[in-house]
Amino acid sequence: MKDKIIFSIENDLCPVASALKVIEGKWKLPIIWVLCQNGTLRYNELKKSVVGITNMMLTSSLKELEESGLIKRVQFNEIPPRVEYSLTKAGEKLLPVLDELAKWGEELIK
């Protein structure tokens, strides 16, 4: 008899679980999508573009996405301070997957 396959989000050896851990949460995909559509944005531009997100959630999500290597944060030594966010090459690799997910979502809506 064939052994059953068990899925655990905590399994670091499972590529699907690893990918889902990087993009899990309510706000990470919308942030990635906004950066994809608009290119490099400053913090307040991102805040205005992701409707409903709080400052605390935006800050923590950006930090996690940066730690995961999906977005790049560039801080300029100017007064007033300026920080810009953009997708990295790794973040751009996620875009075809998001496009397919969007197509699937459109089918579900119909």
Coordinates of N, CA and C in Angstrom, one line a residue:
M1 N 0.8 -1.2 0.0 CA 0.0 0.0 0.0 C 0.9 1.2 0.0
K2 N 0.5 2.2 -0.7 CA 1.2 3.5 -0.8 C 1.1 4.3 0.4
D3 N 2.2 4.9 0.9 CA 2.2 5.8 2.1 C 1.4 7.1 1.7
K4 N 0.7 7.6 2.7 CA 0.0 8.8 2.5 C 1.0 10.0 2.6
I5 N 0.8 11.0 1.7 CA 1.7 12.2 1.8 C 1.0 13.2 2.7
I6 N 1.9 13.7 3.6 CA 1.4 14.6 4.7 C 2.0 16.0 4.3
F7 N 1.1 17.0 4.3 CA 1.6 18.4 4.1 C 1.6 19.1 5.4
S8 N 2.7 19.8 5.6 CA 2.9 20.7 6.8 C 3.5 22.0 6.4
I9 N 2.9 23.1 6.7 CA 3.5 24.4 6.4 C 4.8 24.6 7.1
E10 N 5.1 23.8 8.1 CA 6.3 23.9 8.9 C 7.4 23.1 8.3
N11 N 7.1 22.3 7.2 CA 8.1 21.5 6.6 C 9.0 22.3 5.7
D12 N 10.3 22.5 6.1 CA 11.2 23.3 5.3 C 11.7 22.6 4.1
L13 N 11.4 21.3 4.0 CA 11.9 20.6 2.8 C 10.9 20.6 1.7
C14 N 9.7 21.0 2.0 CA 8.6 21.0 1.0 C 8.7 22.4 0.2
P15 N 8.9 22.4 -1.1 CA 9.0 23.6 -1.8 C 7.7 24.5 -1.8
V16 N 6.6 23.8 -1.8 CA 5.3 24.6 -1.7 C 5.2 25.3 -0.4
A17 N 5.5 24.5 0.7 CA 5.4 25.1 2.0 C 6.4 26.3 2.2
S18 N 7.6 26.1 1.7 CA 8.5 27.2 1.7 C 8.1 28.4 1.0
A19 N 7.5 28.2 -0.2 CA 7.0 29.4 -1.0 C 5.8 30.0 -0.3
L20 N 4.9 29.3 0.3 CA 3.8 29.8 1.0 C 4.1 30.6 2.2
K21 N 5.2 30.1 2.9 CA 5.6 30.9 4.1 C 6.1 32.2 3.8
V22 N 6.8 32.4 2.6 CA 7.3 33.7 2.2 C 6.2 34.7 1.9
I23 N 5.1 34.2 1.3 CA 4.0 35.2 0.9 C 2.8 35.1 1.7
E24 N 2.8 34.4 2.9 CA 1.6 34.2 3.7 C 1.3 35.6 4.3
G25 N 0.0 35.7 4.7 CA -0.5 36.9 5.3 C -1.4 37.6 4.3
K26 N -2.2 38.5 4.9 CA -3.2 39.3 4.1 C -2.6 40.3 3.2
W27 N -1.4 40.9 3.5 CA -0.9 42.1 2.9 C 0.2 41.9 1.9
K28 N 1.0 40.8 2.0 CA 2.2 40.6 1.2 C 1.9 40.6 -0.3
L29 N 0.9 39.8 -0.7 CA 0.6 39.7 -2.1 C 0.1 41.1 -2.7
P30 N -0.8 41.8 -2.0 CA -1.1 43.1 -2.5 C 0.1 44.1 -2.6
I31 N 1.0 44.0 -1.7 CA 2.2 44.9 -1.7 C 3.0 44.5 -3.0
I32 N 3.2 43.2 -3.2 CA 4.0 42.8 -4.3 C 3.3 43.2 -5.6
W33 N 2.0 43.0 -5.7 CA 1.2 43.4 -6.9 C 1.3 44.9 -7.2
V34 N 1.2 45.7 -6.1 CA 1.3 47.2 -6.3 C 2.7 47.6 -6.8
L35 N 3.7 47.0 -6.3 CA 5.1 47.2 -6.7 C 5.3 46.8 -8.2
C36 N 4.7 45.6 -8.5 CA 4.7 45.1 -9.9 C 4.1 46.1 -10.9
Q37 N 2.9 46.6 -10.5 CA 2.2 47.5 -11.4 C 2.8 48.9 -11.5
N38 N 3.4 49.4 -10.4 CA 3.8 50.8 -10.3 C 5.3 51.0 -10.3
G39 N 6.1 49.9 -10.2 CA 7.5 50.1 -10.1 C 8.0 50.6 -8.7
T40 N 9.0 51.3 -8.6 CA 9.6 51.8 -7.4 C 8.6 52.8 -6.7
L41 N 8.4 52.6 -5.5 CA 7.5 53.5 -4.7 C 8.1 53.9 -3.4
R42 N 7.7 55.0 -2.9 CA 8.1 55.5 -1.6 C 7.0 54.9 -0.6
Y43 N 7.3 55.0 0.7 CA 6.4 54.4 1.7 C 5.0 54.9 1.6
N44 N 4.8 56.2 1.6 CA 3.5 56.8 1.6 C 2.7 56.5 0.3
E45 N 3.5 56.4 -0.8 CA 2.8 56.0 -2.1 C 2.3 54.5 -2.0
L46 N 3.1 53.7 -1.3 CA 2.7 52.3 -1.1 C 1.4 52.3 -0.2
K47 N 1.5 53.1 0.9 CA 0.4 53.1 1.8 C -0.9 53.5 1.1
K48 N -0.8 54.5 0.3 CA -2.0 54.9 -0.4 C -2.5 53.9 -1.5
S49 N -1.6 53.1 -2.0 CA -1.9 52.2 -3.1 C -2.5 50.9 -2.5
V50 N -2.2 50.5 -1.3 CA -2.7 49.3 -0.7 C -3.8 49.7 0.3
V51 N -5.0 49.8 -0.2 CA -6.2 50.3 0.5 C -6.4 49.4 1.8
G52 N -6.6 50.1 2.9 CA -6.9 49.4 4.1 C -5.8 49.0 5.0
I53 N -4.6 49.0 4.5 CA -3.4 48.6 5.3 C -3.0 49.7 6.3
T54 N -2.7 49.2 7.5 CA -2.2 50.1 8.6 C -0.7 50.4 8.5
N55 N -0.3 51.4 9.1 CA 1.2 51.7 9.1 C 2.0 50.5 9.7
M56 N 1.4 50.0 10.8 CA 2.1 48.9 11.5 C 2.2 47.6 10.5
M57 N 1.1 47.3 9.9 CA 1.1 46.1 9.0 C 2.0 46.4 7.8
L58 N 2.0 47.6 7.2 CA 2.8 47.9 6.1 C 4.3 47.8 6.4
T59 N 4.6 48.4 7.6 CA 6.0 48.3 8.0 C 6.5 46.9 8.3
S60 N 5.7 46.1 8.9 CA 6.1 44.7 9.2 C 6.1 43.8 8.0
S61 N 5.2 44.0 7.1 CA 5.1 43.3 5.8 C 6.3 43.6 5.0
L62 N 6.7 44.9 4.9 CA 7.8 45.3 4.1 C 9.1 44.7 4.6
K63 N 9.2 44.7 5.9 CA 10.4 44.2 6.6 C 10.5 42.7 6.3
E64 N 9.4 41.9 6.4 CA 9.5 40.5 6.1 C 9.8 40.2 4.6
L65 N 9.2 41.0 3.7 CA 9.4 40.8 2.3 C 10.9 41.1 2.0
E66 N 11.4 42.1 2.6 CA 12.8 42.5 2.4 C 13.7 41.3 2.9
E67 N 13.4 40.8 4.1 CA 14.2 39.7 4.7 C 14.1 38.5 3.8
S68 N 13.0 38.3 3.1 CA 12.8 37.1 2.2 C 13.5 37.3 0.9
G69 N 13.9 38.6 0.6 CA 14.6 38.8 -0.6 C 13.7 39.2 -1.8
L70 N 12.4 39.4 -1.5 CA 11.5 39.7 -2.6 C 11.4 41.2 -2.9
I71 N 11.7 42.1 -2.0 CA 11.7 43.5 -2.2 C 13.0 44.1 -1.8
K72 N 13.3 45.2 -2.4 CA 14.6 45.9 -2.0 C 14.2 47.3 -1.4
R73 N 14.9 47.6 -0.3 CA 14.6 48.9 0.3 C 15.9 49.7 0.2
V74 N 15.7 50.9 -0.4 CA 16.8 51.9 -0.5 C 16.5 53.1 0.3
Q75 N 17.5 53.4 1.2 CA 17.3 54.6 2.0 C 18.3 55.6 1.6
F76 N 17.8 56.8 1.3 CA 18.7 57.9 0.8 C 19.0 58.8 2.0
N77 N 20.2 59.2 2.1 CA 20.7 60.1 3.3 C 20.4 61.5 2.9
E78 N 19.1 61.9 3.0 CA 18.6 63.2 2.7 C 17.8 63.7 3.8
I79 N 17.5 65.0 3.8 CA 16.6 65.6 4.7 C 15.6 66.3 3.9
P80 N 14.3 65.9 4.0 CA 13.7 64.9 4.8 C 14.2 63.5 4.3
P81 N 14.2 62.5 5.2 CA 14.6 61.1 4.8 C 13.7 60.6 3.6
R82 N 14.3 59.8 2.8 CA 13.5 59.2 1.6 C 13.9 57.8 1.6
V83 N 12.9 56.9 1.5 CA 13.1 55.5 1.3 C 12.2 55.0 0.2
E84 N 12.8 54.2 -0.7 CA 12.1 53.6 -1.8 C 12.1 52.1 -1.8
Y85 N 11.0 51.5 -2.3 CA 10.8 50.1 -2.3 C 10.6 49.6 -3.7
S86 N 11.2 48.5 -4.1 CA 11.0 47.9 -5.4 C 11.2 46.4 -5.3
L87 N 10.7 45.7 -6.4 CA 10.9 44.3 -6.4 C 12.3 43.9 -6.8
T88 N 12.8 42.8 -6.2 CA 14.1 42.3 -6.6 C 13.9 41.3 -7.7
K89 N 14.9 40.8 -8.3 CA 14.8 39.7 -9.3 C 14.0 38.5 -8.8
A90 N 14.2 38.2 -7.5 CA 13.4 37.1 -6.9 C 12.0 37.4 -6.8
G91 N 11.6 38.7 -6.5 CA 10.3 39.1 -6.5 C 9.6 39.1 -7.8
E92 N 10.4 39.5 -8.9 CA 9.9 39.5 -10.2 C 9.6 38.1 -10.7
K93 N 10.3 37.1 -10.2 CA 10.1 35.7 -10.6 C 8.7 35.2 -10.1
L94 N 8.2 35.9 -9.1 CA 6.9 35.5 -8.6 C 5.7 36.0 -9.5
L95 N 6.0 37.0 -10.3 CA 4.9 37.6 -11.1 C 4.2 36.7 -12.1
P96 N 4.9 35.8 -12.8 CA 4.1 34.9 -13.6 C 3.2 34.0 -12.8
V97 N 3.6 33.6 -11.6 CA 2.7 32.8 -10.8 C 1.5 33.6 -10.4
L98 N 1.7 34.9 -10.0 CA 0.6 35.7 -9.6 C -0.4 35.9 -10.8
D99 N 0.2 36.0 -12.0 CA -0.7 36.2 -13.2 C -1.6 35.0 -13.4
E100 N -1.0 33.8 -13.2 CA -1.8 32.5 -13.3 C -2.8 32.5 -12.2
L101 N -2.5 32.9 -11.0 CA -3.4 32.9 -9.9 C -4.6 33.9 -10.2
A102 N -4.2 35.0 -10.8 CA -5.3 36.0 -11.2 C -6.2 35.4 -12.2
K103 N -5.7 34.7 -13.2 CA -6.5 34.0 -14.2 C -7.5 33.0 -13.5
W104 N -6.9 32.2 -12.6 CA -7.7 31.2 -11.9 C -8.8 31.9 -11.1
G105 N -8.5 33.0 -10.5 CA -9.5 33.8 -9.7 C -10.6 34.3 -10.6
E106 N -10.2 34.8 -11.8 CA -11.2 35.3 -12.7 C -12.2 34.2 -13.1
E107 N -11.7 33.0 -13.3 CA -12.6 31.8 -13.6 C -13.5 31.5 -12.4
L108 N -13.0 31.6 -11.2 CA -13.8 31.4 -10.0 C -14.9 32.4 -9.9
I109 N -14.7 33.6 -10.3 CA -15.7 34.7 -10.2 C -16.8 34.4 -11.1
K110 N -16.5 33.9 -12.3 CA -17.5 33.6 -13.4 C -18.4 32.6 -12.9

